Amino acid sequence: MVMKAFVKETSTVVAVPGVNCDTDQIIPGRFLKADRAQGYGQFLFHDIRRNEAGELDPAFPLNREGAERSTILLVEDNFGCGSSREGAVYALVDHGIRAVIGPSFGDIFFNNALKNGLVPVRLSGEQCDGLADYLARFPDAEVTVDLENSELVLPGNLGRHPIVIDAFARECILQGLDEIEMTFTYMEKIKAFETERMASHAWLAR
């Protein structure tokens, strides 16, 4: 699927509980053979958002009324750990999630997120706890992920915080381009460099 450009996103936030929420909890492995064209969003947190009878648990945050309109998640430590399945990111993106805020992320998940236009925002555990407490009191409060200015804007007096991600990945996400597509935008410069290099180092063509 085509990556969607991300410049700034303002949304209410759904806080998903659970330290070490691994990729199998984000999307169970049995769904990874499904056709991506049909979307993986329906499989997001499939098992943990259901009760023993297989029905949606109304107590799970994403099942609550209005949660489907939120495009930002607040998660706990080590979110996205476990296996390297990129399907975990697909499930989040296809569900409409554009950014995930948390104290830490699985390394592979973090990189997969960047490659698919999902913005992972690291915030200290104390700051995440403060945000969770605020959202519990004011569930309609909004957070802004301003990627253009590399800034996370929290509600109330929780302040503004820097978004720290790789500069190249940030530029790709801002333009909605993957790494290969971004490289193609530099083709004229690449050709000019090659022409100049061959002119000054003609022996390379021999």
PDB file of C-alpha atoms in Angstrom:
ATOM      1  CA  MET A   1       0.000   0.000   0.000  1.00  0.00           C
ATOM      2  CA  VAL A   2       1.070   3.580  -0.668  1.00  0.00           C
ATOM      3  CA  MET A   3       2.599   5.424   2.280  1.00  0.00           C
ATOM      4  CA  LYS A   4       0.525   8.407   3.373  1.00  0.00           C
ATOM      5  CA  ALA A   5       2.397  11.669   3.908  1.00  0.00           C
ATOM      6  CA  PHE A   6       2.525  12.802   7.529  1.00  0.00           C
ATOM      7  CA  VAL A   7       3.105  16.457   8.394  1.00  0.00           C
ATOM      8  CA  LYS A   8       0.995  17.139  11.474  1.00  0.00           C
ATOM      9  CA  GLU A   9      -1.625  15.041  13.238  1.00  0.00           C
ATOM     10  CA  THR A  10      -3.949  16.239  15.999  1.00  0.00           C
ATOM     11  CA  SER A  11      -6.172  13.658  17.638  1.00  0.00           C
ATOM     12  CA  THR A  12      -7.609  12.272  20.810  1.00  0.00           C
ATOM     13  CA  VAL A  13      -5.483   9.453  22.209  1.00  0.00           C
ATOM     14  CA  VAL A  14      -6.228   5.844  23.118  1.00  0.00           C
ATOM     15  CA  ALA A  15      -4.072   4.480  25.933  1.00  0.00           C
ATOM     16  CA  VAL A  16      -3.370   0.777  25.422  1.00  0.00           C
ATOM     17  CA  PRO A  17      -2.135  -0.918  28.613  1.00  0.00           C
ATOM     18  CA  GLY A  18       0.538  -3.579  28.798  1.00  0.00           C
ATOM     19  CA  VAL A  19       4.299  -3.620  29.249  1.00  0.00           C
ATOM     20  CA  ASN A  20       6.152  -5.738  26.643  1.00  0.00           C
ATOM     21  CA  CYS A  21       3.218  -5.788  24.225  1.00  0.00           C
ATOM     22  CA  ASP A  22       4.793  -7.947  21.529  1.00  0.00           C
ATOM     23  CA  THR A  23       4.064  -8.147  17.827  1.00  0.00           C
ATOM     24  CA  ASP A  24       1.994 -11.313  18.307  1.00  0.00           C
ATOM     25  CA  GLN A  25      -0.361  -9.365  20.549  1.00  0.00           C
ATOM     26  CA  ILE A  26      -0.510  -6.541  18.021  1.00  0.00           C
ATOM     27  CA  ILE A  27      -1.418  -9.025  15.274  1.00  0.00           C
ATOM     28  CA  PRO A  28      -1.558 -12.794  15.899  1.00  0.00           C
ATOM     29  CA  GLY A  29       0.611 -14.777  13.495  1.00  0.00           C
ATOM     30  CA  ARG A  30      -2.317 -16.719  12.033  1.00  0.00           C
ATOM     31  CA  PHE A  31      -3.511 -13.577  10.247  1.00  0.00           C
ATOM     32  CA  LEU A  32      -0.255 -12.814   8.470  1.00  0.00           C
ATOM     33  CA  LYS A  33      -1.234 -14.906   5.449  1.00  0.00           C
ATOM     34  CA  ALA A  34      -4.227 -12.677   4.778  1.00  0.00           C
ATOM     35  CA  ASP A  35      -4.211 -10.485   1.670  1.00  0.00           C
ATOM     36  CA  ARG A  36      -2.794  -7.089   2.685  1.00  0.00           C
ATOM     37  CA  ALA A  37      -4.944  -5.469   0.016  1.00  0.00           C
ATOM     38  CA  GLN A  38      -7.953  -6.244   2.207  1.00  0.00           C
ATOM     39  CA  GLY A  39      -6.330  -4.418   5.111  1.00  0.00           C
ATOM     40  CA  TYR A  40      -4.855  -5.705   8.363  1.00  0.00           C
ATOM     41  CA  GLY A  41      -6.685  -3.198  10.551  1.00  0.00           C
ATOM     42  CA  GLN A  42      -9.394  -5.713  11.424  1.00  0.00           C
ATOM     43  CA  PHE A  43      -6.751  -7.910  13.078  1.00  0.00           C
ATOM     44  CA  LEU A  44      -5.248  -5.220  15.326  1.00  0.00           C
ATOM     45  CA  PHE A  45      -4.997  -6.521  18.931  1.00  0.00           C
ATOM     46  CA  HIS A  46      -7.393  -9.239  17.764  1.00  0.00           C
ATOM     47  CA  ASP A  47      -7.048 -11.601  20.713  1.00  0.00           C
ATOM     48  CA  ILE A  48      -6.419  -9.208  23.591  1.00  0.00           C
ATOM     49  CA  ARG A  49      -9.384  -6.989  22.711  1.00  0.00           C
ATOM     50  CA  ARG A  50     -11.774  -9.948  22.966  1.00  0.00           C
ATOM     51  CA  ASN A  51     -13.124 -11.931  25.902  1.00  0.00           C
ATOM     52  CA  GLU A  52     -13.088 -15.708  26.310  1.00  0.00           C
ATOM     53  CA  ALA A  53     -16.258 -15.985  24.228  1.00  0.00           C
ATOM     54  CA  GLY A  54     -14.498 -14.277  21.319  1.00  0.00           C
ATOM     55  CA  GLU A  55     -16.609 -11.147  21.606  1.00  0.00           C
ATOM     56  CA  LEU A  56     -15.217  -7.622  21.732  1.00  0.00           C
ATOM     57  CA  ASP A  57     -14.479  -6.687  25.333  1.00  0.00           C
ATOM     58  CA  PRO A  58     -16.080  -3.288  26.031  1.00  0.00           C
ATOM     59  CA  ALA A  59     -13.416  -2.643  28.676  1.00  0.00           C
ATOM     60  CA  PHE A  60     -10.580  -2.735  26.136  1.00  0.00           C
ATOM     61  CA  PRO A  61      -9.661   0.868  25.255  1.00  0.00           C
ATOM     62  CA  LEU A  62      -9.939   0.492  21.472  1.00  0.00           C
ATOM     63  CA  ASN A  63     -13.443  -0.951  21.827  1.00  0.00           C
ATOM     64  CA  ARG A  64     -14.835   2.056  23.675  1.00  0.00           C
ATOM     65  CA  GLU A  65     -17.179   4.482  21.969  1.00  0.00           C
ATOM     66  CA  GLY A  66     -15.309   7.079  19.939  1.00  0.00           C
ATOM     67  CA  ALA A  67     -11.990   5.227  20.028  1.00  0.00           C
ATOM     68  CA  GLU A  68     -12.225   4.470  16.318  1.00  0.00           C
ATOM     69  CA  ARG A  69     -11.727   8.176  15.606  1.00  0.00           C
ATOM     70  CA  SER A  70      -8.396   8.350  17.430  1.00  0.00           C
ATOM     71  CA  THR A  71      -5.253   8.196  15.308  1.00  0.00           C
ATOM     72  CA  ILE A  72      -2.709   8.266  18.148  1.00  0.00           C
ATOM     73  CA  LEU A  73      -1.948   5.537  20.686  1.00  0.00           C
ATOM     74  CA  LEU A  74      -0.252   5.834  24.057  1.00  0.00           C
ATOM     75  CA  VAL A  75       1.552   2.609  24.931  1.00  0.00           C
ATOM     76  CA  GLU A  76       3.804   1.255  27.661  1.00  0.00           C
ATOM     77  CA  ASP A  77       7.434   0.101  27.811  1.00  0.00           C
ATOM     78  CA  ASN A  78       8.923  -2.089  25.078  1.00  0.00           C
ATOM     79  CA  PHE A  79       5.955  -1.885  22.736  1.00  0.00           C
ATOM     80  CA  GLY A  80       6.382  -3.966  19.580  1.00  0.00           C
ATOM     81  CA  CYS A  81       8.988  -6.329  21.006  1.00  0.00           C
ATOM     82  CA  GLY A  82       9.230  -9.955  19.900  1.00  0.00           C
ATOM     83  CA  SER A  83       9.332 -11.213  16.329  1.00  0.00           C
ATOM     84  CA  SER A  84      10.203  -8.916  13.444  1.00  0.00           C
ATOM     85  CA  ARG A  85       6.844  -9.210  11.662  1.00  0.00           C
ATOM     86  CA  GLU A  86       6.115  -6.069   9.676  1.00  0.00           C
ATOM     87  CA  GLY A  87       2.466  -7.047   9.828  1.00  0.00           C
ATOM     88  CA  ALA A  88       2.304  -5.476  13.291  1.00  0.00           C
ATOM     89  CA  VAL A  89       2.910  -2.077  11.736  1.00  0.00           C
ATOM     90  CA  TYR A  90       0.519  -2.853   8.870  1.00  0.00           C
ATOM     91  CA  ALA A  91      -2.246  -3.604  11.388  1.00  0.00           C
ATOM     92  CA  LEU A  92      -1.746  -0.271  13.125  1.00  0.00           C
ATOM     93  CA  VAL A  93      -1.523   1.739   9.900  1.00  0.00           C
ATOM     94  CA  ASP A  94      -4.490  -0.019   8.290  1.00  0.00           C
ATOM     95  CA  HIS A  95      -6.564   0.658  11.406  1.00  0.00           C
ATOM     96  CA  GLY A  96      -5.851   4.362  10.931  1.00  0.00           C
ATOM     97  CA  ILE A  97      -3.190   4.815  13.607  1.00  0.00           C
ATOM     98  CA  ARG A  98      -0.671   7.479  12.557  1.00  0.00           C
ATOM     99  CA  ALA A  99       1.523   7.799  15.649  1.00  0.00           C
ATOM    100  CA  VAL A 100       2.412   5.779  18.733  1.00  0.00           C
ATOM    101  CA  ILE A 101       3.725   7.421  21.903  1.00  0.00           C
ATOM    102  CA  GLY A 102       5.607   5.371  24.470  1.00  0.00           C
ATOM    103  CA  PRO A 103       8.700   5.126  26.695  1.00  0.00           C
ATOM    104  CA  SER A 104      10.410   2.537  24.475  1.00  0.00           C
ATOM    105  CA  PHE A 105       9.825   0.341  21.439  1.00  0.00           C
ATOM    106  CA  GLY A 106      11.215  -2.872  20.042  1.00  0.00           C
ATOM    107  CA  ASP A 107      14.110  -1.897  17.768  1.00  0.00           C
ATOM    108  CA  ILE A 108      12.834  -3.718  14.681  1.00  0.00           C
ATOM    109  CA  PHE A 109       9.291  -2.467  15.231  1.00  0.00           C
ATOM    110  CA  PHE A 110      10.610   1.104  15.523  1.00  0.00           C
ATOM    111  CA  ASN A 111      12.414   0.849  12.173  1.00  0.00           C
ATOM    112  CA  ASN A 112       9.485  -0.893  10.468  1.00  0.00           C
ATOM    113  CA  ALA A 113       7.204   1.882  11.695  1.00  0.00           C
ATOM    114  CA  LEU A 114       9.370   4.568  10.103  1.00  0.00           C
ATOM    115  CA  LYS A 115       9.451   2.697   6.791  1.00  0.00           C
ATOM    116  CA  ASN A 116       5.658   2.589   6.689  1.00  0.00           C
ATOM    117  CA  GLY A 117       4.817   6.135   7.728  1.00  0.00           C
ATOM    118  CA  LEU A 118       3.905   5.331  11.336  1.00  0.00           C
ATOM    119  CA  VAL A 119       5.563   7.839  13.679  1.00  0.00           C
ATOM    120  CA  PRO A 120       6.945   6.313  16.906  1.00  0.00           C
ATOM    121  CA  VAL A 121       7.450   9.012  19.541  1.00  0.00           C
ATOM    122  CA  ARG A 122       9.646   8.281  22.534  1.00  0.00           C
ATOM    123  CA  LEU A 123       8.613  10.008  25.747  1.00  0.00           C
ATOM    124  CA  SER A 124       9.962   9.288  29.225  1.00  0.00           C
ATOM    125  CA  GLY A 125       8.046   6.883  31.431  1.00  0.00           C
ATOM    126  CA  GLU A 126       7.216   9.686  33.843  1.00  0.00           C
ATOM    127  CA  GLN A 127       5.870  11.866  31.033  1.00  0.00           C
ATOM    128  CA  CYS A 128       3.836   8.971  29.628  1.00  0.00           C
ATOM    129  CA  ASP A 129       2.354   8.336  33.076  1.00  0.00           C
ATOM    130  CA  GLY A 130       1.482  12.017  33.351  1.00  0.00           C
ATOM    131  CA  LEU A 131      -0.235  11.918  29.965  1.00  0.00           C
ATOM    132  CA  ALA A 132      -2.127   8.733  30.884  1.00  0.00           C
ATOM    133  CA  ASP A 133      -3.378  10.348  34.101  1.00  0.00           C
ATOM    134  CA  TYR A 134      -4.463  13.452  32.202  1.00  0.00           C
ATOM    135  CA  LEU A 135      -6.316  11.394  29.584  1.00  0.00           C
ATOM    136  CA  ALA A 136      -8.092   9.434  32.320  1.00  0.00           C
ATOM    137  CA  ARG A 137      -9.491  12.728  33.611  1.00  0.00           C
ATOM    138  CA  PHE A 138      -9.993  14.380  30.227  1.00  0.00           C
ATOM    139  CA  PRO A 139     -10.588  11.615  27.640  1.00  0.00           C
ATOM    140  CA  ASP A 140     -11.424  14.125  24.899  1.00  0.00           C
ATOM    141  CA  ALA A 141      -8.075  15.926  25.239  1.00  0.00           C
ATOM    142  CA  GLU A 142      -6.045  16.090  22.044  1.00  0.00           C
ATOM    143  CA  VAL A 143      -2.362  15.625  21.313  1.00  0.00           C
ATOM    144  CA  THR A 144      -0.530  17.035  18.296  1.00  0.00           C
ATOM    145  CA  VAL A 145       2.312  15.196  16.615  1.00  0.00           C
ATOM    146  CA  ASP A 146       3.980  17.942  14.580  1.00  0.00           C
ATOM    147  CA  LEU A 147       6.535  16.110  12.469  1.00  0.00           C
ATOM    148  CA  GLU A 148       7.305  19.167  10.354  1.00  0.00           C
ATOM    149  CA  ASN A 149       8.655  20.926  13.448  1.00  0.00           C
ATOM    150  CA  SER A 150       9.723  17.696  15.201  1.00  0.00           C
ATOM    151  CA  GLU A 151       7.557  18.496  18.190  1.00  0.00           C
ATOM    152  CA  LEU A 152       5.005  16.671  20.324  1.00  0.00           C
ATOM    153  CA  VAL A 153       2.410  19.017  21.813  1.00  0.00           C
ATOM    154  CA  LEU A 154       0.648  17.610  24.871  1.00  0.00           C
ATOM    155  CA  PRO A 155      -2.571  18.929  26.419  1.00  0.00           C
ATOM    156  CA  GLY A 156      -2.929  21.052  29.531  1.00  0.00           C
ATOM    157  CA  ASN A 157       0.359  21.983  31.147  1.00  0.00           C
ATOM    158  CA  LEU A 158       2.148  18.823  29.989  1.00  0.00           C
ATOM    159  CA  GLY A 159       4.255  20.843  27.596  1.00  0.00           C
ATOM    160  CA  ARG A 160       6.029  20.365  24.289  1.00  0.00           C
ATOM    161  CA  HIS A 161       8.617  17.689  23.666  1.00  0.00           C
ATOM    162  CA  PRO A 162      11.044  16.976  20.804  1.00  0.00           C
ATOM    163  CA  ILE A 163      10.373  14.155  18.371  1.00  0.00           C
ATOM    164  CA  VAL A 164      13.692  12.443  17.708  1.00  0.00           C
ATOM    165  CA  ILE A 165      13.874  10.191  14.655  1.00  0.00           C
ATOM    166  CA  ASP A 166      16.359   9.664  11.827  1.00  0.00           C
ATOM    167  CA  ALA A 167      16.475  12.711   9.536  1.00  0.00           C
ATOM    168  CA  PHE A 168      16.165  10.698   6.310  1.00  0.00           C
ATOM    169  CA  ALA A 169      13.244   8.674   7.675  1.00  0.00           C
ATOM    170  CA  ARG A 170      11.563  11.890   8.797  1.00  0.00           C
ATOM    171  CA  GLU A 171      11.885  13.386   5.300  1.00  0.00           C
ATOM    172  CA  CYS A 172      10.466  10.216   3.734  1.00  0.00           C
ATOM    173  CA  ILE A 173       7.443  10.300   6.041  1.00  0.00           C
ATOM    174  CA  LEU A 174       6.857  14.022   5.482  1.00  0.00           C
ATOM    175  CA  GLN A 175       6.691  13.404   1.736  1.00  0.00           C
ATOM    176  CA  GLY A 176       4.935  10.048   1.922  1.00  0.00           C
ATOM    177  CA  LEU A 177       7.746   8.281   0.063  1.00  0.00           C
ATOM    178  CA  ASP A 178       9.573   5.053   0.808  1.00  0.00           C
ATOM    179  CA  GLU A 179      13.374   4.851   0.641  1.00  0.00           C
ATOM    180  CA  ILE A 180      13.476   3.892  -3.049  1.00  0.00           C
ATOM    181  CA  GLU A 181      10.956   6.559  -4.068  1.00  0.00           C
ATOM    182  CA  MET A 182      12.931   9.150  -2.111  1.00  0.00           C
ATOM    183  CA  THR A 183      16.132   8.113  -3.893  1.00  0.00           C
ATOM    184  CA  PHE A 184      14.414   8.706  -7.247  1.00  0.00           C
ATOM    185  CA  THR A 185      13.796  12.339  -6.256  1.00  0.00           C
ATOM    186  CA  TYR A 186      17.574  12.824  -6.307  1.00  0.00           C
ATOM    187  CA  MET A 187      18.067  11.313  -9.780  1.00  0.00           C
ATOM    188  CA  GLU A 188      19.036  14.603 -11.452  1.00  0.00           C
ATOM    189  CA  LYS A 189      21.687  15.249  -8.798  1.00  0.00           C
ATOM    190  CA  ILE A 190      22.913  11.665  -9.071  1.00  0.00           C
ATOM    191  CA  LYS A 191      23.202  11.944 -12.856  1.00  0.00           C
ATOM    192  CA  ALA A 192      25.019  15.279 -12.584  1.00  0.00           C
ATOM    193  CA  PHE A 193      27.456  13.790 -10.094  1.00  0.00           C
ATOM    194  CA  GLU A 194      28.137  10.780 -12.314  1.00  0.00           C
ATOM    195  CA  THR A 195      28.664  13.009 -15.373  1.00  0.00           C
ATOM    196  CA  GLU A 196      31.124  15.223 -13.530  1.00  0.00           C
ATOM    197  CA  ARG A 197      32.946  12.260 -12.018  1.00  0.00           C
ATOM    198  CA  MET A 198      33.363  10.552 -15.387  1.00  0.00           C
ATOM    199  CA  ALA A 199      34.651  13.807 -16.903  1.00  0.00           C
ATOM    200  CA  SER A 200      37.292  14.214 -14.210  1.00  0.00           C
ATOM    201  CA  HIS A 201      38.094  10.509 -13.860  1.00  0.00           C
ATOM    202  CA  ALA A 202      37.785   9.242 -17.425  1.00  0.00           C
ATOM    203  CA  TRP A 203      39.930   6.234 -16.616  1.00  0.00           C
ATOM    204  CA  LEU A 204      36.982   4.796 -14.646  1.00  0.00           C
ATOM    205  CA  ALA A 205      35.170   4.140 -17.944  1.00  0.00           C
ATOM    206  CA  ARG A 206      37.950   2.000 -19.340  1.00  0.00           C
TER     207      ARG A 206
END
